[in-house]
XYZ file of C-alpha atoms in Angstrom:
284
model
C 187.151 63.671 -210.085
C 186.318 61.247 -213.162
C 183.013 62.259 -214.868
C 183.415 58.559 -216.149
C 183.080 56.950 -213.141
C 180.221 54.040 -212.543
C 177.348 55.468 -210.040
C 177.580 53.471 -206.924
C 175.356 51.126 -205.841
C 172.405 51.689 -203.771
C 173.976 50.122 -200.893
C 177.139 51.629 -200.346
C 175.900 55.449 -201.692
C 176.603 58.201 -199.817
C 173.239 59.983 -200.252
C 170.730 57.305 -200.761
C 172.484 54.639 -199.144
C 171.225 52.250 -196.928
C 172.572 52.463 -193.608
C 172.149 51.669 -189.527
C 175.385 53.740 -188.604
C 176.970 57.036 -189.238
C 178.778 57.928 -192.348
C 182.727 57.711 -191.448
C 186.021 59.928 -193.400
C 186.658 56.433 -194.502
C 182.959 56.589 -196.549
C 184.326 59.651 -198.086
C 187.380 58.374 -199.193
C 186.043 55.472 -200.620
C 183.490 57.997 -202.611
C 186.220 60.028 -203.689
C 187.530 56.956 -205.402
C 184.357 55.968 -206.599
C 183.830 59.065 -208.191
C 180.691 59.642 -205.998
C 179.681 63.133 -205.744
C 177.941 63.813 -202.418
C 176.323 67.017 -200.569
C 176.680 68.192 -197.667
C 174.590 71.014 -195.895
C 175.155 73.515 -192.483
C 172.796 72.748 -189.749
C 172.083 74.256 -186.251
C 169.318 72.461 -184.309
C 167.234 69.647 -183.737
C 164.305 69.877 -186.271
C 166.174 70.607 -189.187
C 169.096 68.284 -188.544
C 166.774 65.490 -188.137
C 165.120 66.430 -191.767
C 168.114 66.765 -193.675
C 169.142 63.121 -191.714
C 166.350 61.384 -193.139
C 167.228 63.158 -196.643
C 169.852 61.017 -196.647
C 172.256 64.232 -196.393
C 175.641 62.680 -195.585
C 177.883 65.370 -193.758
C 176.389 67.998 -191.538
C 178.530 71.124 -190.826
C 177.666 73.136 -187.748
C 179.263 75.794 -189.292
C 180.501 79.192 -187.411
C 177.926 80.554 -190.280
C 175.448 80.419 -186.944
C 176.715 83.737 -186.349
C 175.047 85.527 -189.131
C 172.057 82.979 -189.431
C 171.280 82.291 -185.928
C 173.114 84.873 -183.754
C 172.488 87.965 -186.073
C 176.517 88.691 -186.337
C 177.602 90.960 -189.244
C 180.381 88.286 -189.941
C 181.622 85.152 -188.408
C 183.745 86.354 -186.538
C 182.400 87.206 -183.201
C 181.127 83.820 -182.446
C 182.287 81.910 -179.816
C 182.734 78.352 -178.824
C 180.481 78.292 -176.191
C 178.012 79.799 -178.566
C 178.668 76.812 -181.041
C 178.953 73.979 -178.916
C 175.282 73.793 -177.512
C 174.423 73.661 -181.696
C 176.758 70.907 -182.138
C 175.306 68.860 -179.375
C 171.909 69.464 -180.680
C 172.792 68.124 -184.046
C 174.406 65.359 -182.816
C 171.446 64.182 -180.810
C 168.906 64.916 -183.435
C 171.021 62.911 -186.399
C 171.565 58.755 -186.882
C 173.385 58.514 -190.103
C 175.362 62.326 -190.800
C 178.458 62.878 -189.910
C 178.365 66.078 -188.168
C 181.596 68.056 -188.247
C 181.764 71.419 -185.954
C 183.816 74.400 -187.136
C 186.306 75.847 -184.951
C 185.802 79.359 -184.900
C 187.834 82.834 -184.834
C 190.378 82.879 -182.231
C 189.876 79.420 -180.835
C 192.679 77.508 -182.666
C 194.748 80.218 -184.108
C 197.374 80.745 -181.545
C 199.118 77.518 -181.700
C 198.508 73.584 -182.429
C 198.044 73.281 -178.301
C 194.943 75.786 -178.118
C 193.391 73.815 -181.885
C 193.726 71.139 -179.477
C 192.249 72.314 -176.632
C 189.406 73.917 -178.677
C 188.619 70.576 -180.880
C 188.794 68.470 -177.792
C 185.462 70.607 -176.196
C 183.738 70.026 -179.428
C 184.605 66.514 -179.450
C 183.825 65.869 -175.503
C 181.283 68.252 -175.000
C 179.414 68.583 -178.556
C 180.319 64.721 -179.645
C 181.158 65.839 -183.078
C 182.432 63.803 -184.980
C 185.136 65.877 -186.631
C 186.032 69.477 -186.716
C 187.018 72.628 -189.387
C 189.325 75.002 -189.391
C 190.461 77.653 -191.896
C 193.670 78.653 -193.096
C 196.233 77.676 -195.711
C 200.012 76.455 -194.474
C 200.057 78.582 -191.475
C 197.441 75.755 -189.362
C 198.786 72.715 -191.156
C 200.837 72.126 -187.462
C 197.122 72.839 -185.936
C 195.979 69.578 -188.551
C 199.358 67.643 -187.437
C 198.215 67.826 -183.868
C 194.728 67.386 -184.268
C 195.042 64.315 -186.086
C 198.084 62.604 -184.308
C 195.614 63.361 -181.259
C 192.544 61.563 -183.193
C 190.405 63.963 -184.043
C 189.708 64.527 -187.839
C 189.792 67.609 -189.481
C 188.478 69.599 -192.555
C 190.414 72.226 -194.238
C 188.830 74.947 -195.891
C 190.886 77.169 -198.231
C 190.017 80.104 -200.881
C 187.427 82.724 -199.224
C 187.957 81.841 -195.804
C 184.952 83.892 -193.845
C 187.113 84.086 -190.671
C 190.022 86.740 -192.413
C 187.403 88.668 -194.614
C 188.994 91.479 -192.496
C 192.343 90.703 -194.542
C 190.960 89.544 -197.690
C 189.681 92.758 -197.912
C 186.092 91.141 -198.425
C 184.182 88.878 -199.520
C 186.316 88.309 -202.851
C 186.955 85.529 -205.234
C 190.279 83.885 -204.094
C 193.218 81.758 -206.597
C 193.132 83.748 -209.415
C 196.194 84.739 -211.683
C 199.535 83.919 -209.597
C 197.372 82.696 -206.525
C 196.253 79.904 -208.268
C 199.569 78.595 -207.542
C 199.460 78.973 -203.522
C 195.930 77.800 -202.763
C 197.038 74.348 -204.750
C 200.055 74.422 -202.866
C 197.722 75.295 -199.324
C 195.795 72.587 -200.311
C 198.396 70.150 -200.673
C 200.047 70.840 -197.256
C 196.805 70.255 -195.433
C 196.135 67.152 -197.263
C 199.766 66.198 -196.230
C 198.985 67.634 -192.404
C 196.336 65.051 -192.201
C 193.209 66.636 -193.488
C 190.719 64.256 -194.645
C 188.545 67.055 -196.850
C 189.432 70.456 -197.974
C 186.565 72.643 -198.505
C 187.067 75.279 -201.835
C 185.469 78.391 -201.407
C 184.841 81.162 -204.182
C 187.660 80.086 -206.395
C 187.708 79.427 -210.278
C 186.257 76.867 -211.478
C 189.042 75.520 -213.546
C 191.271 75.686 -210.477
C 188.839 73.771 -208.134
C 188.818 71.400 -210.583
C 192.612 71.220 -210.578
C 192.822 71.133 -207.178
C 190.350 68.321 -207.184
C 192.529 65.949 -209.463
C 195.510 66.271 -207.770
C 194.871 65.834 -204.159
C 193.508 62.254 -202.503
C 191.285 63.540 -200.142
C 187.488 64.829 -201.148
C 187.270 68.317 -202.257
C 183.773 70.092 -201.397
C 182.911 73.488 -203.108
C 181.260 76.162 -202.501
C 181.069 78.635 -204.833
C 183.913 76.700 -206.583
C 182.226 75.137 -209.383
C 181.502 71.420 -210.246
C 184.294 69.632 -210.709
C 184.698 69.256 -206.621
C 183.722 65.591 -205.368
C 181.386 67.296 -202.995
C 178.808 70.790 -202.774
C 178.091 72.332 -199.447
C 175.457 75.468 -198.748
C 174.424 77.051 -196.060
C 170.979 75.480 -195.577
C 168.995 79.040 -195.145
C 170.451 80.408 -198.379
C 169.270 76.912 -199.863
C 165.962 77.090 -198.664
C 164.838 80.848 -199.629
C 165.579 82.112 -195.325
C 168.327 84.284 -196.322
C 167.195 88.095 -197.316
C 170.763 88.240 -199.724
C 172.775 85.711 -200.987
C 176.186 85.104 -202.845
C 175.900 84.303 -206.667
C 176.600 80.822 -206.244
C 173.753 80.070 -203.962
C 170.843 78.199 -205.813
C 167.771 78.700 -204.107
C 165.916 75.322 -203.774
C 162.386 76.986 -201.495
C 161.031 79.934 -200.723
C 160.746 79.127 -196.592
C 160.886 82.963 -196.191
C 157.833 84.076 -198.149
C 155.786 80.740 -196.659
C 156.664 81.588 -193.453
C 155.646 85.187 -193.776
C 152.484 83.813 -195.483
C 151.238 81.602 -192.352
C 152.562 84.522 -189.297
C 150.261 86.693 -191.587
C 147.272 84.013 -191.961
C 147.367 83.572 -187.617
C 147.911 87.186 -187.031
C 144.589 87.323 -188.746
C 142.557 84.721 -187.491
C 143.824 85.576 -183.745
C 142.560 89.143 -184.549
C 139.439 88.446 -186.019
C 138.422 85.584 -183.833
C 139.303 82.600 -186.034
C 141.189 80.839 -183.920
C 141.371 79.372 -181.813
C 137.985 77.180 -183.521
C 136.259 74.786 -181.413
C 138.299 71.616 -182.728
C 141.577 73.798 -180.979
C 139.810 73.976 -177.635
C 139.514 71.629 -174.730
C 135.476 71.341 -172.961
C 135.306 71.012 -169.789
């Protein structure tokens, strides 16, 4: 992405723009050629959707992250799609302006394009999202093809993809040395399947960046430097919820310490009589 680029105007901005309908893939291309950068952040229910909407956040992600963050999985890999679909819908009815994108978790899309189909289609019909992710390099780029001749629009996500920490052997920085080579190559055949973003996850910096240049379609990173045309967290590790998080998390809040604070501050006042005071209770 140009660092040379003119800052768009107020009116046509992704974040910050004025706006009585949802953000499209077609706002995001037009960014990418704009040279907009743009963030996006994972959400799971009403009350913080809502917030991060009237932030002016553009893209929502109800990301299979809900495992560890709202199911209490070790890993993202148990969650289902019944699990995530309820979140989606939520979302979706809390938002006016985000597009909300729902990933497709482990095991749903897989097996062949026919079940990605099958499994999009609920989030689509049941969760109205308005797009869907999947992980993988060249081996779903027929699961893209399908989705997309089929109309639903999809986000890659290469590098550290959660989902096959069982084979990555971890949570470990992906692309370097010869790899570099391959994830480019992964991100170029999704692009080419249809993708309309491909999200970069714990790879060099210098290789996002590469990435970036060369492919059409937004890049978001996480963990991937800032040469991407887009930055994604999880919202909890953003916001000081998360007990651990990865080095490139910044944390904006400390949510966990205030909450801690006030559940301390009632547990108090219910125990020494506090509350409720008279301007918390009803006469008769």
């Amino acid at each position: 992405m140009s660092t040379t680029s003119q800052p768009p105007s107020a009116g046509n901005a992704l974040y910050g723009g004025v706006t009585n309908r949802r953000v499209t893939i077609r706002d995001l291309a037009r960014a990418k050629e704009r040279g907009e950068r743009w963030p996006m952040l994972t959400a799971y229910d009403a009350l913080t959707s809502r917030i991060f909407d009237d932030a002016g956040i553009p893209v929502l992600l109800v990301g299979d992250s809900a495992a560890n963050v709202v199911y209490g999985y070790d890993s993202t890999v148990p969650v289902t799609v019944d699990e995530l679909i309820p979140l989606t819908a939520a979302v979706v009815r809390s938002t006016k302006r985000a597009l909300v994108v729902a990933d497709l978790p482990f095991g749903s899309y897989q097996g062949s394009p026919q079940q990605a189909l099958e499994t999009a289609s609920r989030f689509m019909k049941e969760g109205n999202a308005q797009a869907v992710k999947l992980e993988g390099g060249h081996t779903v780029a027929p699961q893209v093809e399908m989705l997309v001749s089929a109309g639903i629009p999809v986000m890659a996500h290469v590098g550290l993809t959660p989902q096959s920490v069982n084979t990555l052997g971890g949570y470990r920085v992906q692309g370097r040395g010869e790899a570099a080579a391959g994830l480019l190559k992964d991100a170029k055949e999704l692009e080419r399947a249809g993708a309309f973003a491909v999200v970069l996850e714990a790879v060099p910096a210098d290789l996002a960046a590469q990435v970036t240049e060369q492919l059409s379609v937004p890049t978001i990173g996480i963990g991937a430097g800032v040469g991407t045309d887009a930055q994604v967290l999880v919202w909890q590790d953003m916001a000081g919820l998360s007990p651990r998080v990865a080095k490139f998390v910044k944390t904006y809040a400390n949510l966990g310490e205030t909450l801690r604070e006030a559940a301390s501050t009632y547990a108090d006042e219910v125990v020494n009589g506090a509350f409720p005071a008279e301007e918390h209770t009803y006469a008769s």
